[in-house]
Amino acid sequence: MQAQLAHQMALAPVGNIVIGGMAASAIVGCLVLFFGALLSIVRSDLTGGMKLVWIVFALAAPFLGCLLWFLVGRRDSQRRAGIA
C-alpha cells in the first residue's frame, strides 16, 4: 500500500505539468483566434459600421464572437463584396 501511495505521489507533478501545458495551449489558441479575428475584421470589405459591430461583439464575447465571425461574418462579408 505504501509503494502504491509513493508511486501516485511521484506521478503527481507529471500530471500537473501535463494539465498546465494543456491549459497554456488552450489559452494561446484562444488568443490566436481572438487576434486573428480582429485582424480579419479590420481587413474585411465591410462598411465601418458593420466592422464596429463585429469588433464590439468580439470584445464583449471574445471566444464566441470570434468563432461566429469565422463561421458567419467572414463568409457574409465576402459574399457582400462580390455583390457590390
CSV table of N, CA, C and O in Angstrom, one decimal:
chain,number,residue,atom,x,y,z
A,1,MET,N,0.8,-1.2,0.0
A,1,MET,CA,0.0,0.0,0.0
A,1,MET,C,0.9,1.3,0.0
A,1,MET,O,0.6,2.2,-0.7
A,2,GLN,N,2.0,1.2,0.8
A,2,GLN,CA,2.9,2.4,0.8
A,2,GLN,C,3.5,2.6,-0.5
A,2,GLN,O,3.8,3.7,-1.0
A,3,ALA,N,3.9,1.5,-1.2
A,3,ALA,CA,4.5,1.5,-2.5
A,3,ALA,C,3.6,2.2,-3.5
A,3,ALA,O,4.0,3.0,-4.4
A,4,GLN,N,2.3,1.8,-3.5
A,4,GLN,CA,1.3,2.4,-4.4
A,4,GLN,C,1.1,3.9,-4.1
A,4,GLN,O,1.1,4.7,-5.1
A,5,LEU,N,1.1,4.3,-2.9
A,5,LEU,CA,1.0,5.7,-2.5
A,5,LEU,C,2.2,6.5,-2.9
A,5,LEU,O,2.1,7.6,-3.5
A,6,ALA,N,3.4,5.9,-2.8
A,6,ALA,CA,4.6,6.6,-3.2
A,6,ALA,C,4.6,6.7,-4.7
A,6,ALA,O,5.1,7.8,-5.2
A,7,HIS,N,4.1,5.7,-5.4
A,7,HIS,CA,4.1,5.8,-6.9
A,7,HIS,C,3.1,6.9,-7.3
A,7,HIS,O,3.4,7.7,-8.3
A,8,GLN,N,2.0,7.0,-6.7
A,8,GLN,CA,1.0,8.1,-7.1
A,8,GLN,C,1.5,9.4,-6.7
A,8,GLN,O,1.3,10.4,-7.5
A,9,MET,N,2.2,9.6,-5.6
A,9,MET,CA,2.8,10.9,-5.2
A,9,MET,C,3.9,11.3,-6.2
A,9,MET,O,4.1,12.4,-6.5
A,10,ALA,N,4.7,10.3,-6.7
A,10,ALA,CA,5.7,10.6,-7.6
A,10,ALA,C,5.2,11.0,-9.0
A,10,ALA,O,5.8,11.8,-9.7
A,11,LEU,N,4.0,10.5,-9.4
A,11,LEU,CA,3.4,10.9,-10.7
A,11,LEU,C,2.6,12.2,-10.6
A,11,LEU,O,2.3,12.7,-11.6
A,12,ALA,N,2.3,12.7,-9.4
A,12,ALA,CA,1.5,13.9,-9.3
A,12,ALA,C,2.1,15.1,-10.0
A,12,ALA,O,1.4,15.8,-10.7
A,13,PRO,N,3.4,15.4,-9.9
A,13,PRO,CA,4.0,16.6,-10.6
A,13,PRO,C,3.9,16.4,-12.1
A,13,PRO,O,3.7,17.4,-12.8
A,14,VAL,N,4.0,15.2,-12.6
A,14,VAL,CA,3.9,15.0,-14.0
A,14,VAL,C,2.5,15.3,-14.5
A,14,VAL,O,2.3,16.0,-15.5
A,15,GLY,N,1.5,14.9,-13.8
A,15,GLY,CA,0.1,15.2,-14.1
A,15,GLY,C,-0.1,16.7,-14.1
A,15,GLY,O,-0.8,17.3,-15.0
A,16,ASN,N,0.5,17.4,-13.1
A,16,ASN,CA,0.3,18.9,-13.0
A,16,ASN,C,0.9,19.6,-14.2
A,16,ASN,O,0.4,20.5,-14.7
A,17,ILE,N,2.1,19.1,-14.7
A,17,ILE,CA,2.8,19.6,-15.8
A,17,ILE,C,2.0,19.4,-17.1
A,17,ILE,O,1.8,20.3,-17.9
A,18,VAL,N,1.4,18.3,-17.2
A,18,VAL,CA,0.6,18.0,-18.4
A,18,VAL,C,-0.7,18.9,-18.4
A,18,VAL,O,-1.0,19.5,-19.5
A,19,ILE,N,-1.3,19.0,-17.3
A,19,ILE,CA,-2.5,19.8,-17.2
A,19,ILE,C,-2.2,21.3,-17.5
A,19,ILE,O,-2.9,22.0,-18.2
A,20,GLY,N,-1.1,21.7,-16.9
A,20,GLY,CA,-0.6,23.1,-17.1
A,20,GLY,C,-0.3,23.4,-18.6
A,20,GLY,O,-0.6,24.4,-19.1
A,21,GLY,N,0.3,22.4,-19.2
A,21,GLY,CA,0.7,22.6,-20.6
A,21,GLY,C,-0.6,22.6,-21.5
A,21,GLY,O,-0.7,23.4,-22.4
A,22,MET,N,-1.6,21.8,-21.2
A,22,MET,CA,-2.8,21.8,-21.9
A,22,MET,C,-3.6,23.1,-21.7
A,22,MET,O,-4.1,23.7,-22.7
A,23,ALA,N,-3.5,23.6,-20.5
A,23,ALA,CA,-4.2,24.9,-20.2
A,23,ALA,C,-3.5,26.1,-20.9
A,23,ALA,O,-4.1,26.9,-21.5
A,24,ALA,N,-2.2,26.0,-21.0
A,24,ALA,CA,-1.4,27.1,-21.7
A,24,ALA,C,-1.7,27.0,-23.2
A,24,ALA,O,-1.8,28.0,-23.8
A,25,SER,N,-1.8,25.8,-23.7
A,25,SER,CA,-2.1,25.6,-25.1
A,25,SER,C,-3.5,26.2,-25.5
A,25,SER,O,-3.7,26.8,-26.5
A,26,ALA,N,-4.4,25.9,-24.6
A,26,ALA,CA,-5.8,26.4,-24.8
A,26,ALA,C,-5.8,28.0,-24.8
A,26,ALA,O,-6.5,28.6,-25.6
A,27,ILE,N,-5.1,28.5,-23.8
A,27,ILE,CA,-5.1,30.0,-23.7
A,27,ILE,C,-4.4,30.6,-24.9
A,27,ILE,O,-4.9,31.6,-25.5
A,28,VAL,N,-3.3,30.0,-25.4
A,28,VAL,CA,-2.6,30.5,-26.6
A,28,VAL,C,-3.5,30.4,-27.8
A,28,VAL,O,-3.6,31.3,-28.6
A,29,GLY,N,-4.2,29.3,-27.9
A,29,GLY,CA,-5.2,29.1,-29.0
A,29,GLY,C,-6.3,30.1,-29.0
A,29,GLY,O,-6.6,30.6,-30.1
A,30,CYS,N,-6.8,30.4,-27.9
A,30,CYS,CA,-7.9,31.4,-27.8
A,30,CYS,C,-7.3,32.8,-28.2
A,30,CYS,O,-8.0,33.6,-28.8
A,31,LEU,N,-6.1,33.1,-27.7
A,31,LEU,CA,-5.5,34.4,-28.1
A,31,LEU,C,-5.3,34.5,-29.6
A,31,LEU,O,-5.5,35.6,-30.2
A,32,VAL,N,-4.8,33.5,-30.2
A,32,VAL,CA,-4.6,33.4,-31.6
A,32,VAL,C,-5.9,33.6,-32.4
A,32,VAL,O,-6.0,34.4,-33.3
A,33,LEU,N,-6.9,32.9,-31.9
A,33,LEU,CA,-8.3,33.1,-32.5
A,33,LEU,C,-8.8,34.5,-32.4
A,33,LEU,O,-9.3,35.1,-33.3
A,34,PHE,N,-8.6,35.1,-31.2
A,34,PHE,CA,-9.1,36.5,-31.0
A,34,PHE,C,-8.4,37.5,-31.8
A,34,PHE,O,-9.0,38.3,-32.5
A,35,PHE,N,-7.0,37.5,-31.8
A,35,PHE,CA,-6.3,38.5,-32.6
A,35,PHE,C,-6.4,38.2,-34.1
A,35,PHE,O,-6.5,39.1,-34.9
A,36,GLY,N,-6.6,36.9,-34.5
A,36,GLY,CA,-6.8,36.6,-35.9
A,36,GLY,C,-8.2,37.2,-36.4
A,36,GLY,O,-8.3,37.7,-37.5
A,37,ALA,N,-9.2,37.0,-35.5
A,37,ALA,CA,-10.5,37.5,-35.9
A,37,ALA,C,-10.5,39.1,-36.0
A,37,ALA,O,-11.1,39.6,-36.9
A,38,LEU,N,-9.8,39.7,-35.0
A,38,LEU,CA,-9.8,41.2,-35.1
A,38,LEU,C,-9.1,41.7,-36.3
A,38,LEU,O,-9.5,42.6,-37.0
A,39,LEU,N,-8.0,41.0,-36.7
A,39,LEU,CA,-7.3,41.4,-37.9
A,39,LEU,C,-8.1,41.1,-39.1
A,39,LEU,O,-8.2,41.9,-40.1
A,40,SER,N,-8.8,40.0,-39.2
A,40,SER,CA,-9.7,39.7,-40.3
A,40,SER,C,-10.8,40.7,-40.4
A,40,SER,O,-11.2,41.0,-41.5
A,41,ILE,N,-11.4,41.1,-39.3
A,41,ILE,CA,-12.5,42.0,-39.3
A,41,ILE,C,-12.0,43.4,-39.9
A,41,ILE,O,-12.7,44.0,-40.7
A,42,VAL,N,-10.9,43.8,-39.4
A,42,VAL,CA,-10.4,45.1,-39.8
A,42,VAL,C,-10.0,45.1,-41.3
A,42,VAL,O,-10.3,46.1,-42.1
A,43,ARG,N,-9.6,44.0,-41.8
A,43,ARG,CA,-9.2,43.9,-43.3
A,43,ARG,C,-10.4,43.5,-44.2
A,43,ARG,O,-10.2,43.5,-45.4
A,44,SER,N,-11.5,43.2,-43.6
A,44,SER,CA,-12.7,42.8,-44.4
A,44,SER,C,-13.2,44.0,-45.2
A,44,SER,O,-12.9,45.2,-45.0
A,45,ASP,N,-14.1,43.7,-46.2
A,45,ASP,CA,-14.7,44.7,-47.1
A,45,ASP,C,-16.0,45.3,-46.5
A,45,ASP,O,-16.7,45.9,-47.2
A,46,LEU,N,-16.3,45.0,-45.2
A,46,LEU,CA,-17.5,45.5,-44.6
A,46,LEU,C,-17.4,47.1,-44.4
A,46,LEU,O,-16.3,47.6,-44.4
A,47,THR,N,-18.6,47.7,-44.3
A,47,THR,CA,-18.6,49.1,-44.0
A,47,THR,C,-18.1,49.4,-42.6
A,47,THR,O,-18.0,48.4,-41.8
A,48,GLY,N,-17.8,50.6,-42.3
A,48,GLY,CA,-17.3,51.0,-41.0
A,48,GLY,C,-18.2,50.6,-39.9
A,48,GLY,O,-17.7,50.2,-38.8
A,49,GLY,N,-19.5,50.8,-40.1
A,49,GLY,CA,-20.4,50.5,-39.0
A,49,GLY,C,-20.5,49.0,-38.7
A,49,GLY,O,-20.6,48.6,-37.5
A,50,MET,N,-20.5,48.2,-39.7
A,50,MET,CA,-20.5,46.7,-39.5
A,50,MET,C,-19.2,46.2,-38.9
A,50,MET,O,-19.2,45.3,-38.1
A,51,LYS,N,-18.1,46.8,-39.3
A,51,LYS,CA,-16.8,46.4,-38.7
A,51,LYS,C,-16.9,46.7,-37.2
A,51,LYS,O,-16.4,45.9,-36.4
A,52,LEU,N,-17.4,47.9,-36.8
A,52,LEU,CA,-17.5,48.3,-35.4
A,52,LEU,C,-18.4,47.3,-34.7
A,52,LEU,O,-18.1,46.9,-33.5
A,53,VAL,N,-19.5,46.9,-35.3
A,53,VAL,CA,-20.4,45.9,-34.6
A,53,VAL,C,-19.7,44.6,-34.3
A,53,VAL,O,-19.7,44.1,-33.2
A,54,TRP,N,-18.9,44.1,-35.3
A,54,TRP,CA,-18.2,42.9,-35.2
A,54,TRP,C,-17.1,43.0,-34.1
A,54,TRP,O,-16.8,42.1,-33.3
A,55,ILE,N,-16.4,44.1,-34.1
A,55,ILE,CA,-15.3,44.3,-33.2
A,55,ILE,C,-15.9,44.4,-31.8
A,55,ILE,O,-15.3,43.8,-30.8
A,56,VAL,N,-17.0,45.1,-31.6
A,56,VAL,CA,-17.6,45.2,-30.2
A,56,VAL,C,-18.0,43.8,-29.8
A,56,VAL,O,-17.9,43.4,-28.6
A,57,PHE,N,-18.6,43.1,-30.7
A,57,PHE,CA,-19.1,41.7,-30.4
A,57,PHE,C,-17.9,40.8,-30.0
A,57,PHE,O,-18.0,40.1,-29.1
A,58,ALA,N,-16.8,41.0,-30.7
A,58,ALA,CA,-15.6,40.2,-30.4
A,58,ALA,C,-15.0,40.6,-29.1
A,58,ALA,O,-14.5,39.7,-28.4
A,59,LEU,N,-15.1,41.8,-28.7
A,59,LEU,CA,-14.5,42.3,-27.5
A,59,LEU,C,-15.5,41.9,-26.3
A,59,LEU,O,-15.0,41.6,-25.2
A,60,ALA,N,-16.8,41.9,-26.5
A,60,ALA,CA,-17.7,41.6,-25.5
A,60,ALA,C,-17.8,40.1,-25.2
A,60,ALA,O,-17.9,39.7,-24.0
A,61,ALA,N,-17.7,39.3,-26.2
A,61,ALA,CA,-17.7,37.8,-26.0
A,61,ALA,C,-16.5,37.3,-26.8
A,61,ALA,O,-16.7,36.8,-28.0
A,62,PRO,N,-15.3,37.3,-26.3
A,62,PRO,CA,-14.1,37.0,-27.1
A,62,PRO,C,-14.2,35.7,-27.8
A,62,PRO,O,-13.9,35.6,-29.0
A,63,PHE,N,-14.5,34.6,-27.1
A,63,PHE,CA,-14.4,33.3,-27.8
A,63,PHE,C,-15.6,33.2,-28.8
A,63,PHE,O,-15.4,32.8,-29.9
A,64,LEU,N,-16.8,33.4,-28.3
A,64,LEU,CA,-18.0,33.2,-29.1
A,64,LEU,C,-18.0,34.2,-30.2
A,64,LEU,O,-18.4,33.9,-31.4
A,65,GLY,N,-17.7,35.5,-30.0
A,65,GLY,CA,-17.7,36.5,-31.0
A,65,GLY,C,-16.7,36.2,-32.2
A,65,GLY,O,-17.1,36.3,-33.3
A,66,CYS,N,-15.5,35.7,-31.8
A,66,CYS,CA,-14.5,35.4,-32.8
A,66,CYS,C,-14.9,34.1,-33.6
A,66,CYS,O,-14.8,34.1,-34.8
A,67,LEU,N,-15.5,33.2,-32.9
A,67,LEU,CA,-15.9,32.0,-33.5
A,67,LEU,C,-17.0,32.3,-34.5
A,67,LEU,O,-17.0,31.8,-35.6
A,68,LEU,N,-18.0,33.1,-34.1
A,68,LEU,CA,-19.1,33.4,-35.0
A,68,LEU,C,-18.6,34.3,-36.2
A,68,LEU,O,-19.1,34.1,-37.3
A,69,TRP,N,-17.6,35.1,-36.0
A,69,TRP,CA,-17.0,35.9,-37.1
A,69,TRP,C,-16.5,34.9,-38.2
A,69,TRP,O,-16.8,35.1,-39.4
A,70,PHE,N,-15.7,33.9,-37.8
A,70,PHE,CA,-15.2,33.0,-38.7
A,70,PHE,C,-16.2,32.1,-39.4
A,70,PHE,O,-16.1,31.6,-40.5
A,71,LEU,N,-17.3,31.8,-38.6
A,71,LEU,CA,-18.3,30.9,-39.2
A,71,LEU,C,-19.3,31.6,-40.0
A,71,LEU,O,-19.8,31.1,-41.0
A,72,VAL,N,-19.7,32.8,-39.6
A,72,VAL,CA,-20.8,33.5,-40.3
A,72,VAL,C,-20.4,34.8,-40.9
A,72,VAL,O,-20.6,35.1,-42.1
A,73,GLY,N,-19.7,35.7,-40.2
A,73,GLY,CA,-19.4,37.1,-40.6
A,73,GLY,C,-18.5,37.1,-41.7
A,73,GLY,O,-18.6,37.9,-42.7
A,74,ARG,N,-17.4,36.3,-41.7
A,74,ARG,CA,-16.4,36.4,-42.8
A,74,ARG,C,-17.0,36.0,-44.1
A,74,ARG,O,-16.8,36.6,-45.1
A,75,ARG,N,-17.8,34.9,-44.1
A,75,ARG,CA,-18.4,34.4,-45.3
A,75,ARG,C,-19.4,35.5,-45.8
A,75,ARG,O,-19.5,35.7,-47.0
A,76,ASP,N,-20.1,36.1,-44.9
A,76,ASP,CA,-21.1,37.1,-45.3
A,76,ASP,C,-20.4,38.4,-45.9
A,76,ASP,O,-20.9,38.9,-46.9
A,77,SER,N,-19.2,38.7,-45.4
A,77,SER,CA,-18.5,39.9,-45.9
A,77,SER,C,-18.0,39.6,-47.3
A,77,SER,O,-17.9,40.5,-48.1
A,78,GLN,N,-17.5,38.4,-47.5
A,78,GLN,CA,-17.0,38.0,-48.8
A,78,GLN,C,-18.1,38.0,-49.9
A,78,GLN,O,-18.0,38.4,-51.0
A,79,ARG,N,-19.3,37.5,-49.4
A,79,ARG,CA,-20.5,37.5,-50.3
A,79,ARG,C,-20.9,38.9,-50.7
A,79,ARG,O,-21.2,39.2,-51.8
A,80,ARG,N,-20.9,39.8,-49.7
A,80,ARG,CA,-21.3,41.2,-50.0
A,80,ARG,C,-20.3,41.9,-50.9
A,80,ARG,O,-20.7,42.7,-51.7
A,81,ALA,N,-19.0,41.6,-50.8
A,81,ALA,CA,-18.0,42.2,-51.6
A,81,ALA,C,-18.2,41.7,-53.1
A,81,ALA,O,-18.0,42.5,-54.0
A,82,GLY,N,-18.7,40.5,-53.3
A,82,GLY,CA,-19.0,40.0,-54.6
A,82,GLY,C,-20.2,40.6,-55.2
A,82,GLY,O,-20.3,40.8,-56.4
A,83,ILE,N,-21.1,41.1,-54.4
A,83,ILE,CA,-22.4,41.7,-54.9
A,83,ILE,C,-22.1,43.1,-55.3
A,83,ILE,O,-22.6,43.6,-56.4
A,84,ALA,N,-21.3,43.8,-54.6
A,84,ALA,CA,-21.1,45.3,-54.8
A,84,ALA,C,-20.2,45.5,-56.0
A,84,ALA,O,-19.7,44.8,-56.7
